[in-house]
mmCIF file of C-alpha atoms and ligand atoms in Angstrom:
data_model
loop_
_atom_site.group_PDB
_atom_site.id
_atom_site.type_symbol
_atom_site.label_atom_id
_atom_site.label_comp_id
_atom_site.label_asym_id
_atom_site.label_seq_id
_atom_site.Cartn_x
_atom_site.Cartn_y
_atom_site.Cartn_z
ATOM 1 C CA UNK A 24 33.947 -37.852 15.545
ATOM 2 C CA UNK A 25 30.341 -39.014 15.712
ATOM 3 C CA UNK A 26 30.502 -39.697 19.455
ATOM 4 C CA UNK A 27 31.580 -36.148 20.222
ATOM 5 C CA UNK A 28 28.029 -35.084 19.539
ATOM 6 C CA UNK A 29 27.040 -37.101 22.600
ATOM 7 C CA UNK A 30 30.215 -37.066 24.679
ATOM 8 C CA UNK A 31 31.321 -33.543 23.832
ATOM 9 C CA UNK A 32 30.347 -32.034 27.180
ATOM 10 C CA UNK A 33 32.403 -34.678 28.984
ATOM 11 C CA UNK A 34 35.600 -33.689 27.283
ATOM 12 C CA UNK A 35 37.150 -30.361 28.211
ATOM 13 C CA UNK A 36 38.294 -27.978 25.508
ATOM 14 C CA UNK A 37 41.131 -25.805 26.655
ATOM 15 C CA UNK A 38 43.273 -23.024 25.319
ATOM 16 C CA UNK A 39 46.773 -22.710 26.739
ATOM 17 C CA UNK A 40 49.006 -19.672 26.614
ATOM 18 C CA UNK A 41 52.414 -21.253 27.083
ATOM 19 C CA UNK A 42 54.296 -18.108 27.985
ATOM 20 C CA UNK A 43 57.929 -17.597 28.919
ATOM 21 C CA UNK A 44 56.825 -16.129 32.290
ATOM 22 C CA UNK A 45 53.276 -17.289 32.849
ATOM 23 C CA UNK A 46 51.091 -20.122 31.629
ATOM 24 C CA UNK A 47 47.358 -19.527 31.455
ATOM 25 C CA UNK A 48 44.619 -21.996 30.684
ATOM 26 C CA UNK A 49 41.200 -20.958 29.459
ATOM 27 C CA UNK A 50 38.372 -23.481 29.279
ATOM 28 C CA UNK A 51 35.510 -23.110 26.868
ATOM 29 C CA UNK A 52 32.575 -21.641 28.721
ATOM 30 C CA UNK A 53 34.508 -21.058 31.965
ATOM 31 C CA UNK A 54 37.073 -18.408 31.102
ATOM 32 C CA UNK A 55 40.534 -18.485 32.648
ATOM 33 C CA UNK A 56 40.841 -21.358 35.086
ATOM 34 C CA UNK A 57 44.595 -21.428 35.667
ATOM 35 C CA UNK A 58 47.235 -18.697 35.766
ATOM 36 C CA UNK A 59 50.626 -19.759 37.099
ATOM 37 C CA UNK A 60 54.280 -18.943 36.529
ATOM 38 C CA UNK A 61 56.045 -21.130 33.916
ATOM 39 C CA UNK A 62 58.490 -22.434 36.499
ATOM 40 C CA UNK A 63 59.512 -25.959 37.482
ATOM 41 C CA UNK A 64 61.651 -27.106 40.432
ATOM 42 C CA UNK A 65 64.244 -29.717 39.527
ATOM 43 C CA UNK A 66 67.120 -31.533 41.225
ATOM 44 C CA UNK A 67 70.217 -29.426 40.711
ATOM 45 C CA UNK A 68 72.364 -30.329 37.716
ATOM 46 C CA UNK A 69 69.708 -32.666 36.290
ATOM 47 C CA UNK A 70 66.437 -32.285 34.473
ATOM 48 C CA UNK A 71 64.685 -34.420 37.044
ATOM 49 C CA UNK A 72 61.479 -32.758 38.140
ATOM 50 C CA UNK A 73 60.973 -32.923 41.914
ATOM 51 C CA UNK A 74 59.180 -36.010 43.166
ATOM 52 C CA UNK A 75 55.518 -36.199 42.328
ATOM 53 C CA UNK A 76 55.893 -33.393 39.818
ATOM 54 C CA UNK A 77 54.131 -31.063 42.251
ATOM 55 C CA UNK A 78 56.772 -28.357 42.347
ATOM 56 C CA UNK A 79 55.456 -26.492 39.315
ATOM 57 C CA UNK A 80 53.953 -23.027 38.933
ATOM 58 C CA UNK A 81 53.448 -20.911 42.063
ATOM 59 C CA UNK A 82 55.090 -23.471 44.325
ATOM 60 C CA UNK A 83 58.220 -23.443 42.163
ATOM 61 C CA UNK A 84 58.265 -19.678 41.661
ATOM 62 C CA UNK A 85 58.516 -19.153 45.418
ATOM 63 C CA UNK A 86 61.721 -21.159 45.185
ATOM 64 C CA UNK A 87 63.344 -19.026 42.444
ATOM 65 C CA UNK A 88 66.590 -17.600 43.767
ATOM 66 C CA UNK A 89 65.964 -19.077 47.219
ATOM 67 C CA UNK A 90 66.425 -22.800 46.690
ATOM 68 C CA UNK A 91 68.641 -24.908 48.950
ATOM 69 C CA UNK A 92 71.715 -26.571 47.443
ATOM 70 C CA UNK A 93 70.090 -29.631 45.945
ATOM 71 C CA UNK A 94 67.146 -27.977 44.176
ATOM 72 C CA UNK A 95 66.892 -25.310 41.494
ATOM 73 C CA UNK A 96 63.855 -23.649 40.014
ATOM 74 C CA UNK A 97 64.000 -23.250 36.238
ATOM 75 C CA UNK A 98 61.968 -21.487 33.604
ATOM 76 C CA UNK A 99 62.125 -23.910 30.685
ATOM 77 C CA UNK A 100 60.919 -21.341 28.119
ATOM 78 C CA UNK A 101 62.818 -18.384 29.520
ATOM 79 C CA UNK A 102 64.190 -16.932 26.284
ATOM 80 C CA UNK A 103 61.366 -18.010 24.051
ATOM 81 C CA UNK A 104 63.175 -21.191 23.181
ATOM 82 C CA UNK A 105 62.573 -24.471 24.929
ATOM 83 C CA UNK A 106 65.729 -25.041 26.924
ATOM 84 C CA UNK A 107 64.671 -28.456 28.097
ATOM 85 C CA UNK A 108 62.025 -30.621 26.475
ATOM 86 C CA UNK A 109 61.481 -32.954 29.435
ATOM 87 C CA UNK A 110 60.943 -30.129 31.871
ATOM 88 C CA UNK A 111 58.572 -28.371 29.477
ATOM 89 C CA UNK A 112 56.640 -31.580 29.072
ATOM 90 C CA UNK A 113 56.420 -32.095 32.839
ATOM 91 C CA UNK A 114 55.128 -28.551 33.222
ATOM 92 C CA UNK A 115 52.524 -28.829 30.498
ATOM 93 C CA UNK A 116 51.456 -32.189 31.852
ATOM 94 C CA UNK A 117 51.030 -30.765 35.337
ATOM 95 C CA UNK A 118 48.909 -27.849 34.128
ATOM 96 C CA UNK A 119 46.713 -29.915 31.820
ATOM 97 C CA UNK A 120 46.142 -32.550 34.506
ATOM 98 C CA UNK A 121 45.378 -29.881 37.083
ATOM 99 C CA UNK A 122 42.598 -28.543 34.871
ATOM 100 C CA UNK A 123 41.098 -31.790 33.604
ATOM 101 C CA UNK A 124 41.474 -33.810 36.791
ATOM 102 C CA UNK A 125 43.055 -37.237 36.678
ATOM 103 C CA UNK A 126 40.127 -39.336 35.591
ATOM 104 C CA UNK A 127 38.484 -38.346 32.340
ATOM 105 C CA UNK A 128 36.643 -40.433 29.855
ATOM 106 C CA UNK A 129 37.711 -38.219 27.038
ATOM 107 C CA UNK A 130 40.941 -36.306 26.741
ATOM 108 C CA UNK A 131 40.697 -32.570 26.145
ATOM 109 C CA UNK A 132 41.021 -30.790 22.832
ATOM 110 C CA UNK A 133 43.832 -28.357 23.326
ATOM 111 C CA UNK A 134 44.867 -25.189 21.514
ATOM 112 C CA UNK A 135 48.336 -24.076 22.558
ATOM 113 C CA UNK A 136 49.722 -20.714 21.669
ATOM 114 C CA UNK A 137 53.466 -20.758 21.043
ATOM 115 C CA UNK A 138 55.961 -17.982 20.336
ATOM 116 C CA UNK A 139 56.198 -17.555 16.558
ATOM 117 C CA UNK A 140 59.984 -17.700 16.759
ATOM 118 C CA UNK A 141 60.285 -21.283 17.959
ATOM 119 C CA UNK A 142 61.729 -23.978 15.710
ATOM 120 C CA UNK A 143 59.936 -26.903 14.111
ATOM 121 C CA UNK A 144 61.633 -29.250 16.579
ATOM 122 C CA UNK A 145 60.390 -27.196 19.493
ATOM 123 C CA UNK A 146 56.885 -27.097 18.036
ATOM 124 C CA UNK A 147 56.981 -30.859 17.725
ATOM 125 C CA UNK A 148 58.046 -31.100 21.380
ATOM 126 C CA UNK A 149 55.137 -28.948 22.559
ATOM 127 C CA UNK A 150 52.761 -30.928 20.398
ATOM 128 C CA UNK A 151 54.038 -34.273 21.730
ATOM 129 C CA UNK A 152 53.932 -33.033 25.322
ATOM 130 C CA UNK A 153 50.265 -32.188 24.982
ATOM 131 C CA UNK A 154 49.518 -35.579 23.472
ATOM 132 C CA UNK A 155 51.457 -37.315 26.263
ATOM 133 C CA UNK A 156 49.484 -35.299 28.776
ATOM 134 C CA UNK A 157 46.341 -36.889 27.359
ATOM 135 C CA UNK A 158 45.101 -34.371 24.821
ATOM 136 C CA UNK A 159 42.790 -35.985 22.301
ATOM 137 C CA UNK A 160 43.501 -33.338 19.698
ATOM 138 C CA UNK A 161 46.159 -30.661 19.754
ATOM 139 C CA UNK A 162 46.366 -27.477 17.707
ATOM 140 C CA UNK A 163 49.252 -25.038 17.794
ATOM 141 C CA UNK A 164 48.433 -21.394 17.300
ATOM 142 C CA UNK A 165 50.970 -18.678 16.734
ATOM 143 C CA UNK A 166 50.995 -16.233 19.585
ATOM 144 C CA UNK A 167 50.394 -13.025 17.593
ATOM 145 C CA UNK A 168 47.237 -14.565 16.145
ATOM 146 C CA UNK A 169 45.992 -15.585 19.589
ATOM 147 C CA UNK A 170 46.820 -12.110 20.902
ATOM 148 C CA UNK A 171 45.013 -10.422 18.020
ATOM 149 C CA UNK A 172 41.908 -12.546 18.540
ATOM 150 C CA UNK A 173 42.025 -11.929 22.306
ATOM 151 C CA UNK A 174 42.379 -8.198 21.752
ATOM 152 C CA UNK A 175 39.318 -8.207 19.506
ATOM 153 C CA UNK A 176 41.208 -6.967 16.435
ATOM 154 C CA UNK A 177 39.511 -7.376 13.042
ATOM 155 C CA UNK A 178 42.161 -9.953 12.162
ATOM 156 C CA UNK A 179 40.032 -11.934 9.734
ATOM 157 C CA UNK A 180 38.913 -8.885 7.782
ATOM 158 C CA UNK A 181 40.435 -7.228 4.747
ATOM 159 C CA UNK A 182 42.039 -4.516 6.777
ATOM 160 C CA UNK A 183 45.428 -4.559 8.442
ATOM 161 C CA UNK A 184 45.952 -4.478 12.181
ATOM 162 C CA UNK A 185 49.123 -4.587 14.193
ATOM 163 C CA UNK A 186 49.687 -6.416 17.452
ATOM 164 C CA UNK A 187 52.764 -6.176 19.655
ATOM 165 C CA UNK A 188 52.891 -8.831 22.371
ATOM 166 C CA UNK A 189 55.567 -8.068 24.948
ATOM 167 C CA UNK A 190 56.067 -11.030 27.245
ATOM 168 C CA UNK A 191 58.890 -11.959 29.577
ATOM 169 C CA UNK A 192 61.356 -13.527 27.136
ATOM 170 C CA UNK A 193 60.111 -12.485 23.711
ATOM 171 C CA UNK A 194 58.379 -9.645 21.956
ATOM 172 C CA UNK A 195 56.273 -10.586 18.977
ATOM 173 C CA UNK A 196 55.405 -7.922 16.468
ATOM 174 C CA UNK A 197 52.924 -8.776 13.720
ATOM 175 C CA UNK A 198 50.820 -7.122 11.074
ATOM 176 C CA UNK A 199 47.727 -9.103 10.294
ATOM 177 C CA UNK A 200 45.193 -9.099 7.523
ATOM 178 C CA UNK A 201 42.638 -11.613 6.284
ATOM 179 C CA UNK A 202 43.286 -14.061 9.135
ATOM 180 C CA UNK A 203 46.942 -14.332 8.338
ATOM 181 C CA UNK A 204 50.222 -12.811 9.382
ATOM 182 C CA UNK A 205 51.481 -10.458 6.673
ATOM 183 C CA UNK A 206 54.714 -9.376 8.376
ATOM 184 C CA UNK A 207 56.138 -10.365 11.698
ATOM 185 C CA UNK A 208 59.224 -10.313 13.777
ATOM 186 C CA UNK A 209 60.013 -12.041 17.049
ATOM 187 C CA UNK A 210 62.853 -10.678 19.155
ATOM 188 C CA UNK A 211 64.304 -12.004 22.355
ATOM 189 C CA UNK A 212 64.035 -8.707 24.161
ATOM 190 C CA UNK A 213 61.099 -8.256 26.530
ATOM 191 C CA UNK A 214 60.207 -7.883 30.215
ATOM 192 C CA UNK A 215 63.093 -10.019 31.528
ATOM 193 C CA UNK A 216 65.592 -7.796 29.730
ATOM 194 C CA UNK A 217 64.087 -4.778 31.434
ATOM 195 C CA UNK A 218 64.712 -6.498 34.797
ATOM 196 C CA UNK A 219 68.276 -7.319 33.711
ATOM 197 C CA UNK A 220 68.845 -3.704 32.698
ATOM 198 C CA UNK A 221 67.788 -2.579 36.185
ATOM 199 C CA UNK A 222 70.139 -5.117 37.785
ATOM 200 C CA UNK A 223 73.059 -3.830 35.664
ATOM 201 C CA UNK A 224 72.196 -0.235 36.448
ATOM 202 C CA UNK A 225 72.342 -0.807 40.205
ATOM 203 C CA UNK A 226 75.580 -2.728 39.835
ATOM 204 C CA UNK A 227 77.169 -0.012 37.747
ATOM 205 C CA UNK A 228 75.958 3.041 39.610
ATOM 206 C CA UNK A 229 75.506 1.824 43.181
ATOM 207 C CA UNK A 230 77.797 -1.226 43.389
ATOM 208 C CA UNK A 231 74.775 -3.075 44.587
ATOM 209 C CA UNK A 232 73.544 -6.556 43.689
ATOM 210 C CA UNK A 233 69.801 -7.114 43.582
ATOM 211 C CA UNK A 234 67.801 -10.204 42.667
ATOM 212 C CA UNK A 235 65.526 -10.661 39.661
ATOM 213 C CA UNK A 236 62.368 -10.434 41.737
ATOM 214 C CA UNK A 237 63.470 -7.139 43.252
ATOM 215 C CA UNK A 238 64.323 -5.785 39.812
ATOM 216 C CA UNK A 239 60.874 -6.748 38.552
ATOM 217 C CA UNK A 240 59.245 -4.982 41.505
ATOM 218 C CA UNK A 241 61.218 -1.809 40.778
ATOM 219 C CA UNK A 242 60.167 -1.949 37.115
ATOM 220 C CA UNK A 243 56.499 -2.375 37.963
ATOM 221 C CA UNK A 244 56.451 0.233 40.734
ATOM 222 C CA UNK A 245 58.500 3.087 39.306
ATOM 223 C CA UNK A 246 59.680 2.004 35.840
ATOM 224 C CA UNK A 247 58.643 3.863 32.698
ATOM 225 C CA UNK A 248 59.449 4.295 29.018
ATOM 226 C CA UNK A 249 58.561 7.998 28.875
ATOM 227 C CA UNK A 250 57.989 10.718 31.444
ATOM 228 C CA UNK A 251 54.262 10.557 32.180
ATOM 229 C CA UNK A 252 52.822 11.540 35.537
ATOM 230 C CA UNK A 253 54.828 12.433 38.606
ATOM 231 C CA UNK A 254 58.394 11.291 39.161
ATOM 232 C CA UNK A 255 58.758 9.046 42.216
ATOM 233 C CA UNK A 256 61.418 7.205 44.165
ATOM 234 C CA UNK A 257 61.791 3.909 45.919
ATOM 235 C CA UNK A 258 63.910 2.209 48.598
ATOM 236 C CA UNK A 259 65.841 -0.745 47.240
ATOM 237 C CA UNK A 260 67.500 -3.472 49.287
ATOM 238 C CA UNK A 261 70.327 -5.676 48.120
ATOM 239 C CA UNK A 262 73.918 -6.629 48.751
ATOM 240 C CA UNK A 263 76.815 -4.226 48.638
ATOM 241 C CA UNK A 264 79.368 -5.521 46.149
ATOM 242 C CA UNK A 265 82.307 -4.079 48.041
ATOM 243 C CA UNK A 266 81.529 -4.977 51.648
ATOM 244 C CA UNK A 267 79.379 -7.979 50.760
ATOM 245 C CA UNK A 268 76.833 -6.860 53.338
ATOM 246 C CA UNK A 269 73.113 -6.131 52.988
ATOM 247 C CA UNK A 270 72.333 -2.487 52.342
ATOM 248 C CA UNK A 271 69.571 -0.218 51.096
ATOM 249 C CA UNK A 272 69.522 2.753 48.776
ATOM 250 C CA UNK A 273 67.049 5.166 47.171
ATOM 251 C CA UNK A 274 66.508 5.269 43.432
ATOM 252 C CA UNK A 275 64.370 7.568 41.336
ATOM 253 C CA UNK A 276 61.977 6.899 38.483
ATOM 254 C CA UNK A 277 64.195 9.029 36.188
ATOM 255 C CA UNK A 278 67.130 6.724 36.856
ATOM 256 C CA UNK A 279 65.064 3.625 36.123
ATOM 257 C CA UNK A 280 63.718 5.164 32.910
ATOM 258 C CA UNK A 281 67.290 5.730 31.879
ATOM 259 C CA UNK A 282 68.176 2.124 32.783
ATOM 260 C CA UNK A 283 65.235 0.827 30.701
ATOM 261 C CA UNK A 284 65.940 2.906 27.628
ATOM 262 C CA UNK A 285 67.936 0.224 25.821
ATOM 263 C CA UNK A 286 65.429 -2.660 25.944
ATOM 264 C CA UNK A 287 62.625 -0.163 25.211
ATOM 265 C CA UNK A 288 64.546 1.070 22.164
ATOM 266 C CA UNK A 289 65.101 -2.518 20.946
ATOM 267 C CA UNK A 290 61.364 -3.176 21.124
ATOM 268 C CA UNK A 291 60.523 0.056 19.299
ATOM 269 C CA UNK A 292 63.068 -0.750 16.585
ATOM 270 C CA UNK A 293 61.423 -4.135 15.997
ATOM 271 C CA UNK A 294 58.116 -2.300 15.551
ATOM 272 C CA UNK A 295 59.488 0.254 13.089
ATOM 273 C CA UNK A 296 61.312 -2.452 11.109
ATOM 274 C CA UNK A 297 58.079 -4.418 10.755
ATOM 275 C CA UNK A 298 56.223 -1.278 9.676
ATOM 276 C CA UNK A 299 58.871 -0.508 7.072
ATOM 277 C CA UNK A 300 58.433 -3.948 5.539
ATOM 278 C CA UNK A 301 54.647 -3.704 5.274
ATOM 279 C CA UNK A 302 52.969 -3.395 1.880
ATOM 280 C CA UNK A 303 51.781 0.173 1.259
ATOM 281 C CA UNK A 304 48.101 -0.837 1.366
ATOM 282 C CA UNK A 305 48.542 -2.471 4.746
ATOM 283 C CA UNK A 306 50.567 0.462 6.040
ATOM 284 C CA UNK A 307 47.732 2.740 4.948
ATOM 285 C CA UNK A 308 45.240 0.711 7.014
ATOM 286 C CA UNK A 309 47.429 1.069 10.067
ATOM 287 C CA UNK A 310 47.101 4.830 9.940
ATOM 288 C CA UNK A 311 43.441 4.190 10.812
ATOM 289 C CA UNK A 312 43.744 1.090 12.971
ATOM 290 C CA UNK A 313 46.900 1.926 14.915
ATOM 291 C CA UNK A 314 48.919 -0.489 17.037
ATOM 292 C CA UNK A 315 47.570 -2.658 19.855
ATOM 293 C CA UNK A 316 49.799 -3.796 22.710
ATOM 294 C CA UNK A 317 49.393 -7.058 24.643
ATOM 295 C CA UNK A 318 51.439 -9.076 27.155
ATOM 296 C CA UNK A 319 52.643 -8.060 30.603
ATOM 297 C CA UNK A 320 55.497 -5.942 29.255
ATOM 298 C CA UNK A 321 52.936 -3.671 27.584
ATOM 299 C CA UNK A 322 51.982 -2.462 31.067
ATOM 300 C CA UNK A 323 55.240 -0.548 31.417
ATOM 301 C CA UNK A 324 54.234 3.044 32.154
ATOM 302 C CA UNK A 325 54.621 5.390 29.203
ATOM 303 C CA UNK A 326 55.303 2.706 26.612
ATOM 304 C CA UNK A 327 52.322 3.582 24.372
ATOM 305 C CA UNK A 328 53.381 7.243 24.377
ATOM 306 C CA UNK A 329 56.927 6.342 23.424
ATOM 307 C CA UNK A 330 55.790 4.063 20.572
ATOM 308 C CA UNK A 331 53.491 6.788 19.235
ATOM 309 C CA UNK A 332 56.417 9.191 19.303
ATOM 310 C CA UNK A 333 58.534 6.816 17.225
ATOM 311 C CA UNK A 334 55.886 5.720 14.710
ATOM 312 C CA UNK A 335 53.331 8.506 14.576
ATOM 313 C CA UNK A 336 50.584 5.893 14.963
ATOM 314 C CA UNK A 337 47.891 5.572 17.612
ATOM 315 C CA UNK A 338 48.815 2.995 20.238
ATOM 316 C CA UNK A 339 46.249 1.292 22.468
ATOM 317 C CA UNK A 340 46.598 -1.295 25.235
ATOM 318 C CA UNK A 341 44.527 -4.434 24.781
ATOM 319 C CA UNK A 342 42.027 -4.985 27.541
ATOM 320 C CA UNK A 343 43.745 -6.968 30.305
ATOM 321 C CA UNK A 344 47.012 -7.465 28.376
ATOM 322 C CA UNK A 345 48.221 -10.363 30.566
ATOM 323 C CA UNK A 346 45.263 -12.602 29.681
ATOM 324 C CA UNK A 347 44.853 -11.517 26.074
ATOM 325 C CA UNK A 348 46.565 -14.533 24.474
ATOM 326 C CA UNK A 349 44.775 -17.082 26.676
ATOM 327 C CA UNK A 350 41.399 -15.511 25.928
ATOM 328 C CA UNK A 351 42.327 -15.554 22.251
ATOM 329 C CA UNK A 352 43.016 -19.299 22.323
ATOM 330 C CA UNK A 353 39.607 -19.897 23.938
ATOM 331 C CA UNK A 354 37.840 -17.835 21.268
ATOM 332 C CA UNK A 355 39.782 -19.724 18.618
ATOM 333 C CA UNK A 356 38.482 -22.983 20.112
ATOM 334 C CA UNK A 357 34.913 -21.777 19.862
ATOM 335 C CA UNK A 358 35.440 -21.086 16.182
ATOM 336 C CA UNK A 359 37.760 -23.936 15.458
ATOM 337 C CA UNK A 360 35.607 -25.536 12.804
ATOM 338 C CA UNK A 361 35.612 -22.315 10.813
ATOM 339 C CA UNK A 362 39.204 -21.294 11.406
ATOM 340 C CA UNK A 363 41.245 -24.453 11.523
ATOM 341 C CA UNK A 364 41.740 -24.559 7.769
ATOM 342 C CA UNK A 365 42.638 -20.939 7.350
ATOM 343 C CA UNK A 366 45.036 -20.643 10.265
ATOM 344 C CA UNK A 367 48.302 -22.328 11.149
ATOM 345 C CA UNK A 368 48.019 -25.797 9.801
ATOM 346 C CA UNK A 369 49.658 -28.432 11.893
ATOM 347 C CA UNK A 370 50.557 -30.624 8.978
ATOM 348 C CA UNK A 371 54.227 -29.688 9.146
ATOM 349 C CA UNK A 372 54.519 -31.191 12.590
HETATM 350 P P1 ADP B 22 54.867 -14.395 28.790
HETATM 351 O O1 ADP B 22 53.752 -14.393 27.815
HETATM 352 O O2 ADP B 22 56.214 -14.425 28.167
HETATM 353 O O3 ADP B 22 54.704 -15.459 29.835
HETATM 354 P P2 ADP B 22 53.564 -12.214 30.145
HETATM 355 O O4 ADP B 22 52.702 -11.669 29.074
HETATM 356 O O5 ADP B 22 52.917 -13.027 31.208
HETATM 357 O O6 ADP B 22 54.812 -12.994 29.548
HETATM 358 O O7 ADP B 22 54.309 -10.952 30.798
HETATM 359 C C1 ADP B 22 55.287 -11.120 31.770
HETATM 360 C C2 ADP B 22 56.154 -9.899 31.797
HETATM 361 O O8 ADP B 22 55.363 -8.736 32.049
HETATM 362 C C3 ADP B 22 57.188 -9.959 32.929
HETATM 363 O O9 ADP B 22 58.441 -9.525 32.442
HETATM 364 C C4 ADP B 22 56.624 -8.985 33.940
HETATM 365 O O10 ADP B 22 57.649 -8.393 34.732
HETATM 366 C C5 ADP B 22 55.978 -7.960 33.039
HETATM 367 N N1 ADP B 22 54.972 -7.137 33.728
HETATM 368 C C6 ADP B 22 53.871 -7.538 34.390
HETATM 369 N N2 ADP B 22 53.200 -6.486 34.897
HETATM 370 C C7 ADP B 22 53.908 -5.377 34.552
HETATM 371 C C8 ADP B 22 53.742 -3.958 34.791
HETATM 372 N N3 ADP B 22 52.707 -3.492 35.503
HETATM 373 N N4 ADP B 22 54.677 -3.120 34.280
HETATM 374 C C9 ADP B 22 55.706 -3.586 33.569
HETATM 375 N N5 ADP B 22 55.921 -4.889 33.307
HETATM 376 C C10 ADP B 22 55.035 -5.782 33.795
HETATM 377 MG MG1 MG B 23 52.830 -14.299 26.145
#
């Protein structure tokens, strides 16, 4: 638009990583300006967002598992699918408004990264939500591409690179070359499933119930995919399933590694399957370029070692894996004029 040459600075350009656990917003020239859990508080049994729509993000996450009878906190993207369009829209609206402020002459241009596994209907819903929230132009970008850009991979060049983005609800595995995805797979096994595996383990072996937040803490503190460093232990509090009373117990890092072995194996299998499907020339490039990990789940201790063991390839963590996708969307925005034709076209929406 001709007026953007004059009004451009008034409008905000933002990149949004709409994650199953966390939503991040990066603004051109400012870096990451918002980083909040993808959680919304609603009236129980309805999809009615709490009055004023303020119970989103951190405020709502505090409520998870602790809400009084009439309220529940939900994660509308939990499994990488949008479980409720209205709640997702309310969340996106809240985050966009929080960043732009209420009064703006010009709506923002928005690049939203979405899990590559979501359906056309879900894409449409995300797209519409952004428009309803006042976006003047909306682009959807597949998450592996955003992750690859954020990780600084040579994704537009004639050499293959592989990115594995392990989030809360989904793991996205993709081989990229010449600014396009050559092979990819999205599975619904990621960080949340690791937490679930820890919950089951304590149930099975200690007859103890623990909450999701506790399970996540155990995973982060003493969880691992392979034995690296010293073995440790941790006190865990929960509820005894027999007596029904609160109790504490000690667990070791070996036990938690054992508990995590199944989700870890599922993730590694998705990686090897994708490698097996790659064209020989691309596979050859990967011997040089290796595999790059992004997303919070990539921070699990010993995961790179375990993936190297299974694939024989070098595995590196992207710098700051939790913000990789959001930074990628911001870089995409800066280059949007060059890239918008080559990347995900939004014409099918
Ligand atoms: P999404 O993109 O789906 O919102 P994120 O990339 O934000 O997900 O990652 C969230 C996941 O990363 C959660 O399951 C969280 O428990 C996990 N996570 C965060 N930090 C660590 C860590 N240090 N070790 C293991 N897992 C972690
Ligand atoms: Mg993510």
